[in-house]
CSV table of C-alpha atoms in Angstrom, one decimal:
chain,number,residue,atom,x,y,z
A,472,MET,CA,-26.7,7.8,10.8
A,473,THR,CA,-25.2,6.6,14.1
A,474,THR,CA,-27.8,6.6,16.9
A,475,VAL,CA,-27.4,8.4,20.1
A,476,LYS,CA,-26.7,4.9,21.6
A,477,GLU,CA,-23.7,4.3,19.3
A,478,ARG,CA,-22.2,8.0,19.4
A,479,GLU,CA,-22.6,7.7,23.3
A,480,GLN,CA,-20.3,4.1,23.0
A,481,ILE,CA,-18.1,5.3,20.9
A,482,GLN,CA,-17.4,8.8,23.0
A,483,GLN,CA,-16.5,6.0,25.7
A,484,GLN,CA,-14.5,4.2,23.3
A,485,PHE,CA,-12.5,6.9,22.8
A,486,LYS,CA,-11.8,8.0,26.1
A,487,GLU,CA,-10.6,4.7,27.2
A,488,ARG,CA,-8.7,3.9,24.2
A,489,MET,CA,-7.4,7.0,22.4
A,490,ASP,CA,-3.5,7.7,23.3
A,491,GLU,CA,-4.4,11.2,24.9
A,492,ASP,CA,-0.6,11.9,25.8
A,493,GLU,CA,0.1,11.4,21.5
A,494,LEU,CA,-3.2,13.7,20.7
A,495,LEU,CA,-1.3,16.0,23.1
A,496,ASN,CA,2.0,15.8,21.9
A,497,CYS,CA,0.3,18.1,18.7
A,498,MET,CA,1.7,21.2,19.3
A,499,ARG,CA,-0.6,23.0,16.4
A,500,CYS,CA,2.2,24.5,14.5
A,501,GLY,CA,0.9,23.7,11.1
A,502,PHE,CA,4.3,22.1,9.6
A,503,CYS,CA,1.5,19.4,8.7
A,504,LEU,CA,-0.7,21.4,6.2
A,505,PRO,CA,2.0,22.1,3.1
A,506,THR,CA,2.5,18.0,2.8
A,507,CYS,CA,-1.8,16.9,3.2
A,508,PRO,CA,-3.0,16.2,-0.1
A,509,THR,CA,-6.9,16.3,1.3
A,510,TYR,CA,-5.8,19.7,3.1
A,511,ILE,CA,-4.7,21.6,-0.2
A,512,GLU,CA,-7.2,20.0,-2.8
A,513,SER,CA,-10.4,20.6,-0.3
A,514,GLY,CA,-9.6,23.9,-0.5
A,515,PHE,CA,-7.2,24.5,2.7
A,516,GLN,CA,-10.2,22.7,5.2
A,517,GLU,CA,-9.1,22.8,8.4
A,518,SER,CA,-11.2,19.5,9.5
A,519,HIS,CA,-9.2,17.6,6.4
A,520,SER,CA,-5.7,18.4,7.5
A,521,PRO,CA,-4.0,16.0,10.1
A,522,ARG,CA,-3.8,19.0,12.4
A,523,GLY,CA,-7.5,19.5,12.3
A,524,ARG,CA,-8.5,15.8,12.6
A,525,ILE,CA,-6.2,15.2,15.6
A,526,ALA,CA,-8.0,18.3,17.2
A,527,VAL,CA,-11.4,16.2,16.1
A,528,MET,CA,-10.2,13.5,17.7
A,529,LYS,CA,-9.2,14.9,21.2
A,530,ALA,CA,-12.4,17.1,21.6
A,531,VAL,CA,-14.4,14.2,21.1
A,532,VAL,CA,-12.0,12.6,24.1
A,533,ASP,CA,-13.3,15.4,26.0
A,534,GLY,CA,-16.7,15.2,25.2
A,535,VAL,CA,-16.6,18.8,23.4
A,536,ILE,CA,-18.0,17.3,20.5
A,537,GLU,CA,-19.9,14.4,19.6
A,538,PRO,CA,-18.2,11.5,17.3
A,539,ASP,CA,-21.0,12.3,14.9
A,540,GLU,CA,-21.4,11.9,10.8
A,541,ASP,CA,-19.3,15.1,10.2
A,542,VAL,CA,-16.1,13.5,12.4
A,543,GLU,CA,-16.3,9.9,10.7
A,544,ARG,CA,-16.6,12.3,7.2
A,545,SER,CA,-13.3,14.1,8.2
A,546,LEU,CA,-11.7,11.2,9.3
A,547,ASN,CA,-12.5,8.6,6.0
A,548,MET,CA,-11.5,11.5,4.0
A,549,CYS,CA,-7.9,11.0,5.6
A,550,LEU,CA,-5.9,9.0,2.5
A,551,GLY,CA,-3.6,7.5,5.3
A,552,CYS,CA,-0.4,8.3,3.5
A,553,ARG,CA,1.0,9.6,6.9
A,554,ALA,CA,3.0,12.4,5.3
A,555,CYS,CA,2.6,14.7,8.1
A,556,GLU,CA,4.6,12.5,9.9
A,557,PRO,CA,8.5,13.2,8.4
A,558,VAL,CA,7.8,16.6,9.0
A,559,CYS,CA,6.3,16.5,12.8
A,560,PRO,CA,8.4,18.4,15.2
A,561,SER,CA,6.9,16.1,17.8
A,562,GLY,CA,6.7,13.3,16.0
A,563,VAL,CA,3.0,12.4,16.5
A,564,ASN,CA,2.3,9.3,15.3
A,565,TYR,CA,-0.3,10.1,13.4
A,566,GLY,CA,-1.6,6.8,11.4
A,567,HIS,CA,-1.6,4.5,14.9
A,568,LEU,CA,-4.4,7.6,15.8
A,569,LEU,CA,-6.0,7.5,13.1
A,570,GLU,CA,-6.5,3.8,12.9
A,571,GLU,CA,-7.5,3.4,16.0
A,572,ALA,CA,-10.2,5.7,15.7
A,573,ARG,CA,-11.4,3.8,12.6
A,574,ASP,CA,-11.7,0.9,14.1
A,575,ILE,CA,-13.8,2.3,17.6
A,576,ILE,CA,-16.4,3.9,15.1
A,577,ASN,CA,-16.4,1.3,12.8
A,578,GLN,CA,-17.0,-1.4,15.7
A,579,ASN,CA,-19.5,0.2,17.8
A,580,LYS,CA,-21.5,1.3,14.6
A,581,LYS,CA,-24.6,-0.7,13.5
A,582,HIS,CA,-23.8,-0.6,9.3
A,583,SER,CA,-26.6,-1.7,6.7
A,584,LEU,CA,-27.5,-5.2,5.5
A,585,PRO,CA,-25.6,-4.6,2.2
A,586,VAL,CA,-22.7,-3.0,3.6
A,587,LYS,CA,-22.1,-5.8,6.4
A,588,ALA,CA,-22.5,-8.1,4.0
A,589,LEU,CA,-20.0,-6.9,1.8
A,590,ARG,CA,-17.2,-5.8,4.7
A,591,LYS,CA,-17.8,-9.6,5.7
A,592,THR,CA,-17.6,-11.3,2.6
A,593,VAL,CA,-13.8,-8.8,1.8
A,594,PHE,CA,-12.3,-8.9,5.2
A,595,GLU,CA,-12.9,-12.3,6.5
A,596,GLY,CA,-14.2,-14.5,3.2
A,597,LEU,CA,-11.6,-13.3,0.6
A,598,PHE,CA,-8.6,-11.3,1.4
A,599,PRO,CA,-7.7,-13.9,4.8
A,600,HIS,CA,-7.9,-16.8,2.2
A,601,GLN,CA,-5.2,-17.4,-0.2
A,602,ASN,CA,-6.9,-20.0,-2.3
A,603,ARG,CA,-10.2,-17.9,-2.3
A,604,MET,CA,-7.8,-14.7,-3.8
A,605,ARG,CA,-6.2,-17.2,-6.5
A,606,THR,CA,-9.9,-18.2,-7.4
A,607,LEU,CA,-11.2,-14.7,-7.4
A,608,THR,CA,-8.0,-13.0,-9.7
A,609,GLY,CA,-8.5,-16.7,-12.0
A,610,LEU,CA,-12.2,-15.2,-13.1
A,611,MET,CA,-10.4,-12.3,-14.2
A,612,GLY,CA,-7.9,-14.0,-15.8
A,613,PHE,CA,-10.9,-15.8,-17.5
A,614,TYR,CA,-12.7,-12.5,-18.3
A,615,GLN,CA,-9.7,-11.2,-19.9
A,616,ARG,CA,-8.6,-14.5,-21.9
A,617,SER,CA,-11.8,-15.8,-23.1
A,618,GLY,CA,-13.0,-13.3,-25.2
A,619,LEU,CA,-15.3,-12.2,-22.9
A,620,GLN,CA,-13.5,-8.2,-21.6
A,621,SER,CA,-13.4,-8.0,-25.8
A,622,VAL,CA,-17.3,-7.9,-25.7
A,623,VAL,CA,-17.9,-6.0,-22.7
A,624,ARG,CA,-16.1,-2.6,-24.1
A,625,SER,CA,-17.2,-3.2,-27.7
A,626,THR,CA,-21.1,-3.4,-26.2
A,627,GLY,CA,-20.2,-0.5,-23.8
A,628,MET,CA,-21.9,-2.4,-20.8
A,629,MET,CA,-18.9,-0.9,-18.4
A,630,LYS,CA,-20.8,2.2,-19.1
A,631,LEU,CA,-23.7,0.7,-16.3
A,632,PHE,CA,-21.0,0.9,-13.3
A,633,PRO,CA,-19.4,4.0,-12.1
A,634,ASP,CA,-16.9,6.0,-13.7
A,635,SER,CA,-14.3,4.2,-11.2
A,636,LEU,CA,-15.1,1.2,-11.8
A,637,SER,CA,-15.2,1.4,-15.5
A,638,SER,CA,-11.9,3.1,-15.7
A,639,MET,CA,-9.9,0.2,-13.0
A,640,GLU,CA,-11.2,-2.3,-15.7
A,641,LYS,CA,-9.4,-0.5,-18.2
A,642,ILE,CA,-5.7,-0.7,-16.6
A,643,LEU,CA,-5.9,-3.9,-15.1
A,644,PRO,CA,-2.6,-6.3,-15.5
A,645,ASP,CA,-2.6,-9.7,-17.9
A,646,ILE,CA,-3.8,-11.9,-15.1
A,647,PRO,CA,-1.9,-14.9,-14.9
A,648,THR,CA,-3.6,-18.2,-15.3
A,649,MET,CA,-4.7,-20.6,-12.7
A,650,LYS,CA,-1.8,-23.0,-12.9
A,651,GLU,CA,0.6,-20.5,-12.4
A,652,MET,CA,-0.2,-18.8,-9.6
A,653,LYS,CA,-1.1,-22.2,-7.7
A,654,ASN,CA,2.7,-23.3,-8.5
A,655,ARG,CA,4.4,-21.2,-6.5
A,656,PRO,CA,8.2,-21.9,-5.2
A,657,THR,CA,8.8,-22.3,-1.5
A,658,TYR,CA,12.8,-21.9,-1.7
A,659,LEU,CA,15.3,-20.5,-4.4
A,660,PRO,CA,19.0,-20.2,-4.3
A,661,ALA,CA,21.3,-17.1,-5.0
A,662,GLN,CA,23.0,-17.0,-8.5
A,663,GLU,CA,25.5,-15.5,-7.1
A,664,THR,CA,27.8,-16.3,-3.7
A,665,VAL,CA,25.4,-16.2,-1.0
A,666,LYS,CA,25.1,-13.5,0.9
A,667,LYS,CA,22.5,-13.0,2.5
A,668,ARG,CA,19.7,-15.6,3.5
A,669,VAL,CA,16.2,-13.9,3.0
A,670,ALA,CA,12.5,-14.6,3.9
A,671,PHE,CA,10.2,-12.9,0.9
A,672,PHE,CA,6.7,-12.1,1.6
A,673,SER,CA,4.7,-12.7,-1.1
A,674,GLY,CA,1.2,-11.0,-0.2
A,675,CYS,CA,-1.9,-11.6,-1.4
A,676,LEU,CA,-2.6,-9.8,-4.6
A,677,MET,CA,0.8,-9.5,-5.3
A,678,ASP,CA,1.1,-13.2,-5.7
A,679,THR,CA,-2.2,-13.2,-8.2
A,680,MET,CA,-2.5,-9.8,-9.9
A,681,PHE,CA,0.8,-9.0,-9.7
A,682,MET,CA,2.7,-12.0,-9.9
A,683,LYS,CA,4.9,-10.9,-12.2
A,684,THR,CA,6.6,-8.2,-10.6
A,685,ASN,CA,7.0,-11.2,-7.6
A,686,ASP,CA,9.1,-13.1,-9.9
A,687,SER,CA,10.7,-10.3,-10.9
A,688,THR,CA,11.5,-9.1,-7.2
A,689,MET,CA,12.8,-12.9,-6.4
A,690,LYS,CA,15.0,-12.9,-9.5
A,691,LEU,CA,16.4,-10.0,-8.5
A,692,LEU,CA,17.3,-11.0,-4.6
A,693,GLN,CA,18.7,-14.3,-6.8
A,694,LEU,CA,21.0,-11.9,-9.3
A,695,ALA,CA,22.1,-9.9,-6.1
A,696,GLY,CA,23.2,-12.8,-4.4
A,697,CYS,CA,20.4,-13.8,-1.8
A,698,GLU,CA,19.1,-17.6,-1.3
A,699,ILE,CA,15.1,-16.6,-0.4
A,700,VAL,CA,13.1,-18.7,1.6
A,701,ILE,CA,8.9,-18.3,0.9
A,702,PRO,CA,7.0,-19.8,3.5
A,703,PRO,CA,4.1,-21.0,2.1
A,704,ASP,CA,1.7,-20.3,5.3
A,705,GLN,CA,2.2,-17.2,5.1
A,706,ALA,CA,-1.3,-14.8,4.9
A,707,CYS,CA,-2.3,-11.2,3.9
A,708,CYS,CA,-0.1,-8.5,5.6
A,709,GLY,CA,-3.6,-6.7,7.2
A,710,ALA,CA,-2.6,-3.4,6.0
A,711,LEU,CA,-6.7,-3.0,4.2
A,712,HIS,CA,-8.1,-4.6,7.7
A,713,GLY,CA,-5.9,-2.1,9.7
A,714,HIS,CA,-7.0,0.8,7.4
A,715,SER,CA,-10.8,0.0,7.6
A,716,GLY,CA,-11.5,-0.5,10.9
A,717,GLU,CA,-11.1,-4.0,11.6
A,718,LYS,CA,-8.1,-4.3,13.8
A,719,SER,CA,-8.8,-7.3,15.1
A,720,LYS,CA,-9.0,-9.0,12.1
A,721,ALA,CA,-5.7,-7.3,11.2
A,722,LYS,CA,-4.5,-9.0,13.9
A,723,GLU,CA,-5.0,-12.3,13.2
A,724,LEU,CA,-3.0,-11.5,10.2
A,725,ALA,CA,0.0,-10.1,12.3
A,726,LYS,CA,0.4,-13.6,14.6
A,727,ARG,CA,-0.2,-16.2,11.1
A,728,ASN,CA,2.4,-14.0,9.5
A,729,ILE,CA,5.0,-13.8,12.4
A,730,SER,CA,4.3,-17.6,13.3
A,731,ALA,CA,5.0,-18.1,9.7
A,732,PHE,CA,8.1,-15.8,9.6
A,733,GLU,CA,10.0,-16.3,12.9
A,734,GLU,CA,11.4,-19.6,12.8
A,735,LEU,CA,13.1,-19.2,9.4
A,736,GLN,CA,16.4,-18.1,10.4
A,737,VAL,CA,17.1,-15.1,8.0
A,738,ASP,CA,18.7,-12.1,8.1
A,739,TYR,CA,16.1,-9.6,6.1
A,740,ILE,CA,12.2,-10.4,5.3
A,741,ILE,CA,11.9,-9.1,1.9
A,742,THR,CA,8.6,-7.1,0.5
A,743,ASN,CA,8.2,-5.2,-2.8
A,744,ALA,CA,5.0,-3.6,-2.1
A,745,GLY,CA,5.3,0.0,0.4
A,746,GLY,CA,1.3,-0.3,1.5
A,747,CYS,CA,2.3,-4.5,2.9
A,748,GLY,CA,5.9,-2.8,4.1
A,749,ALA,CA,4.9,-0.1,5.9
A,750,PHE,CA,1.7,-2.6,8.4
A,751,LEU,CA,4.1,-5.5,8.7
A,752,ILE,CA,7.0,-3.3,10.1
A,753,ASP,CA,4.2,-1.9,12.2
A,754,TYR,CA,3.2,-5.1,13.5
A,755,ASP,CA,5.4,-4.2,17.1
A,756,HIS,CA,3.1,-1.6,17.6
A,757,LEU,CA,-0.7,-3.4,16.2
A,758,LEU,CA,0.4,-6.2,19.1
A,759,LYS,CA,2.2,-3.9,21.5
A,760,ASP,CA,-0.3,-4.6,24.0
A,761,GLU,CA,-0.3,-8.7,24.1
A,762,THR,CA,2.0,-10.1,26.5
A,763,GLU,CA,2.6,-13.4,24.1
A,764,TRP,CA,2.8,-11.7,21.2
A,765,ALA,CA,4.9,-8.1,21.6
A,766,GLU,CA,8.1,-9.3,21.4
A,767,ARG,CA,8.3,-11.7,18.8
A,768,ALA,CA,6.3,-8.8,16.9
A,769,LYS,CA,9.2,-7.1,17.9
A,770,GLN,CA,11.4,-9.2,16.1
A,771,PHE,CA,9.6,-9.5,13.0
A,772,SER,CA,9.5,-5.9,11.9
A,773,ALA,CA,12.9,-5.3,12.9
A,774,LYS,CA,14.0,-7.5,9.9
A,775,LEU,CA,11.6,-5.9,7.3
A,776,LYS,CA,13.3,-4.2,4.4
A,777,ASP,CA,11.9,-3.6,1.0
A,778,ILE,CA,13.8,-4.8,-1.9
A,779,THR,CA,15.5,-1.6,-3.0
A,780,SER,CA,16.7,-0.9,-0.2
A,781,ILE,CA,18.6,-5.0,-0.2
A,782,LEU,CA,19.7,-4.2,-3.9
A,783,VAL,CA,21.5,-0.8,-2.8
A,784,ASP,CA,23.0,-3.1,0.0
A,785,LEU,CA,24.2,-5.5,-2.2
A,786,GLN,CA,26.1,-3.1,-4.5
A,787,PHE,CA,23.5,-4.0,-7.0
A,788,HIS,CA,23.2,-0.6,-8.5
A,789,ILE,CA,27.2,-0.9,-9.2
A,790,LYS,CA,26.3,-3.9,-11.8
A,791,LYS,CA,26.7,-2.7,-15.8
A,792,LEU,CA,22.6,-2.3,-16.5
A,793,SER,CA,21.1,-0.7,-19.2
A,794,LEU,CA,17.8,0.1,-21.6
A,795,PRO,CA,17.1,1.9,-24.7
A,796,ALA,CA,17.3,6.1,-23.8
A,797,GLN,CA,14.1,7.3,-22.2
A,798,ILE,CA,13.2,10.0,-19.6
A,799,ILE,CA,12.1,8.5,-16.4
A,800,THR,CA,10.3,9.6,-13.3
A,801,TYR,CA,10.1,8.0,-9.8
A,802,GLN,CA,6.6,8.1,-8.1
A,803,ASP,CA,7.2,7.8,-4.2
A,804,SER,CA,5.2,5.3,-2.0
A,805,CYS,CA,4.0,7.1,0.7
A,806,HIS,CA,4.0,4.4,3.3
A,807,LEU,CA,7.4,3.3,1.5
A,808,ARG,CA,8.8,6.4,2.2
A,809,ASN,CA,7.3,8.2,5.2
A,810,VAL,CA,6.9,4.7,7.5
A,811,MET,CA,9.7,2.0,5.9
A,812,LYS,CA,11.6,5.5,5.6
A,813,THR,CA,12.9,4.4,2.0
A,814,SER,CA,13.3,7.2,-0.5
A,815,THR,CA,16.8,7.6,-2.0
A,816,GLU,CA,17.4,3.6,-2.9
A,817,PRO,CA,14.7,3.4,-5.6
A,818,ARG,CA,15.8,6.8,-7.3
A,819,THR,CA,19.6,5.8,-6.7
A,820,LEU,CA,19.3,1.7,-8.8
A,821,LEU,CA,17.4,4.3,-11.1
A,822,LYS,CA,20.1,6.4,-11.9
A,823,SER,CA,22.2,3.8,-12.3
A,824,ILE,CA,20.8,2.5,-15.7
A,825,ASN,CA,22.9,3.6,-18.3
A,826,ASN,CA,21.1,5.4,-21.5
A,827,ILE,CA,18.0,6.7,-19.1
A,828,GLU,CA,17.5,10.3,-17.9
A,829,TYR,CA,16.2,10.2,-14.5
A,830,ARG,CA,13.8,13.3,-14.1
A,831,GLU,CA,12.4,14.2,-10.4
A,832,MET,CA,9.1,14.9,-10.2
A,833,LYS,CA,7.9,18.1,-8.7
A,834,ASN,CA,6.1,16.5,-5.2
A,835,ALA,CA,7.0,12.7,-5.7
A,836,ASP,CA,6.5,12.9,-2.3
A,837,GLN,CA,3.1,13.9,-2.2
A,838,CYS,CA,0.3,10.7,-2.6
A,839,CYS,CA,-1.1,9.8,-5.9
A,840,GLY,CA,-4.6,9.3,-4.5
A,841,SER,CA,-4.7,5.2,-4.8
A,842,ALA,CA,-4.3,4.3,-1.0
A,843,GLY,CA,-5.4,1.4,-1.1
A,844,ILE,CA,-9.6,1.4,-2.1
A,845,TYR,CA,-9.4,5.1,-1.3
A,846,ASN,CA,-9.6,5.7,-5.0
A,847,ILE,CA,-13.2,3.7,-5.1
A,848,VAL,CA,-14.5,4.4,-1.7
A,849,GLU,CA,-13.7,8.4,-2.0
A,850,SER,CA,-13.2,8.8,-6.1
A,851,GLU,CA,-13.8,12.0,-6.3
A,852,MET,CA,-11.1,13.7,-4.0
A,853,SER,CA,-9.0,10.8,-5.2
A,854,MET,CA,-9.5,12.1,-9.1
A,855,GLN,CA,-8.9,15.4,-8.0
A,856,ILE,CA,-5.2,14.4,-6.3
A,857,LEU,CA,-4.6,12.1,-9.3
A,858,ASP,CA,-5.0,15.1,-12.0
A,859,THR,CA,-2.8,17.2,-9.7
A,860,LYS,CA,-0.4,14.8,-9.9
A,861,MET,CA,-0.5,13.9,-13.5
A,862,LYS,CA,0.2,17.3,-14.0
A,863,SER,CA,3.7,17.6,-12.3
A,864,THR,CA,4.5,14.1,-14.1
A,865,LYS,CA,3.7,15.2,-17.6
A,866,ALA,CA,6.1,18.5,-16.8
A,867,THR,CA,8.6,15.8,-16.6
A,868,GLU,CA,8.3,14.7,-19.9
A,869,ALA,CA,8.7,11.3,-18.8
A,870,LYS,CA,7.8,8.4,-21.1
A,871,THR,CA,8.4,5.5,-17.7
A,872,ILE,CA,6.1,6.1,-14.7
A,873,VAL,CA,8.1,4.2,-11.7
A,874,THR,CA,6.9,3.3,-9.0
A,875,ALA,CA,7.0,0.6,-5.5
A,876,ASN,CA,3.6,0.0,-4.9
A,877,PRO,CA,0.5,-1.8,-6.6
A,878,GLY,CA,-2.0,0.8,-5.8
A,879,CYS,CA,0.5,3.5,-7.0
A,880,LEU,CA,0.8,1.4,-10.3
A,881,LEU,CA,-2.5,1.0,-10.9
A,882,GLN,CA,-3.3,4.4,-10.1
A,883,MET,CA,-0.8,6.1,-12.2
A,884,LYS,CA,-2.2,3.9,-15.3
A,885,LEU,CA,-5.1,5.5,-14.4
A,886,GLY,CA,-4.0,9.0,-15.0
A,887,ILE,CA,-2.0,8.1,-17.8
A,888,GLU,CA,-5.5,6.3,-19.3
A,889,ARG,CA,-7.4,9.4,-18.1
A,890,GLU,CA,-5.1,11.9,-19.6
A,891,GLY,CA,-5.0,10.1,-23.1
A,892,LEU,CA,-1.6,9.1,-23.0
A,893,THR,CA,-2.3,5.4,-23.5
A,894,GLY,CA,0.4,4.0,-25.6
A,895,LYS,CA,2.6,6.8,-25.2
A,896,VAL,CA,3.4,6.7,-21.7
A,897,ARG,CA,3.5,3.8,-19.4
A,898,ALA,CA,3.8,3.2,-15.4
A,899,VAL,CA,5.6,0.4,-14.0
A,900,HIS,CA,7.1,-1.0,-11.0
A,901,ILE,CA,10.5,-0.5,-10.1
A,902,ALA,CA,11.3,-4.6,-9.6
A,903,ASP,CA,10.1,-4.9,-13.6
A,904,LEU,CA,11.8,-2.1,-15.0
A,905,LEU,CA,15.0,-3.4,-13.4
A,906,ILE,CA,14.8,-7.0,-14.6
A,907,GLU,CA,13.9,-5.2,-18.0
A,908,ALA,CA,17.5,-3.5,-17.5
A,909,VAL,CA,19.3,-6.8,-16.6
A,910,GLN,CA,17.1,-8.8,-19.6
A,911,TYR,CA,18.1,-5.9,-22.1
A,912,SER,CA,22.2,-5.5,-20.9
A,913,ASP,CA,22.3,-9.4,-21.7
A,914,THR,CA,21.5,-9.2,-24.7
A,915,SER,CA,23.1,-6.2,-26.0
A,916,SER,CA,26.5,-7.1,-24.8
């Protein structure tokens, strides 16, 4: 519960910080409504639509309503998928409004001691420090390899945890060893004639829990004719901070990354996680009011490119790749599609693989319900969205679901688990599938 004083502070901050021109850009036309998963799954509640949330923000700015728990609930229920932005005829930057509103509320309300301690641990103590990320991930790897995981599962101990966490435990990827996570490259040569010099944004979770996918990505870049620089002093992208009301910490991470990449003399900065890429490409907005950083952020953002985009640019899809005969489908990463404007490239690559039948999923462009940590903090709505997504997935009869973001990958694996399809259907990152196709083509030729 927020106090009267906290609500007054929040309301004042809304008046001072929210972009009123952007709020007024919303014409209330309703084009966003069919694209919004929470609006649909909530039974068409206006407060859970982009149009409704903008109206709520404007009402707080105007002093018509107080920023109470209902306002915070409406904003927190949003996935932040930004599917409303491409269809908006006024071009409202809804994602920027949402992050600003969340930051204002978070910075002006008093959290309970347990919540405060948890946020401090996650946002300050863990994600900004890659060595600590490796240590935590290494403990998870020990849990998997030591036999402890089997003991915990066989004794039913996971039943003591919330369903969302016990389900997530089942679908974690195989964790690399500490030695593997520490022994990371800083430069890789092209394996063909050099066409581009690129830098690779390795990320925090991507270079620990999903390290195999990072390795696949760098291998693909080499095969496409890229020499690769991987700056060791890069940091977490800051997306989790920015989406969770920790804007100042997101800015700190943005500055660390800009400093790490700006002197590398590269053509592009490559990402392989839609969520990370979308936040990185928005650094120019994040730092637009800081004189020293605004132009540097703009130059950084201009070089961002997803792995699928550069592969198509370099004609990787005309290579003779093949896989065993199967039906595959693709689930869009919301941020890759809606913010980085990358949707045709993954499909071009998948359709180029011999022996596979590509089937487009109904509403593949709608969120799967992962949305960072949304599937943990808003589990009920997340699972409701996922169940709808799995109906569309099953209708394709695909045995392989391809994604382009780690959160989407885990969410689709969770959907497979919930539907009892484990061992019959799999979810895989597009970079890993393309490497499978390279290797299969080499062995079958």
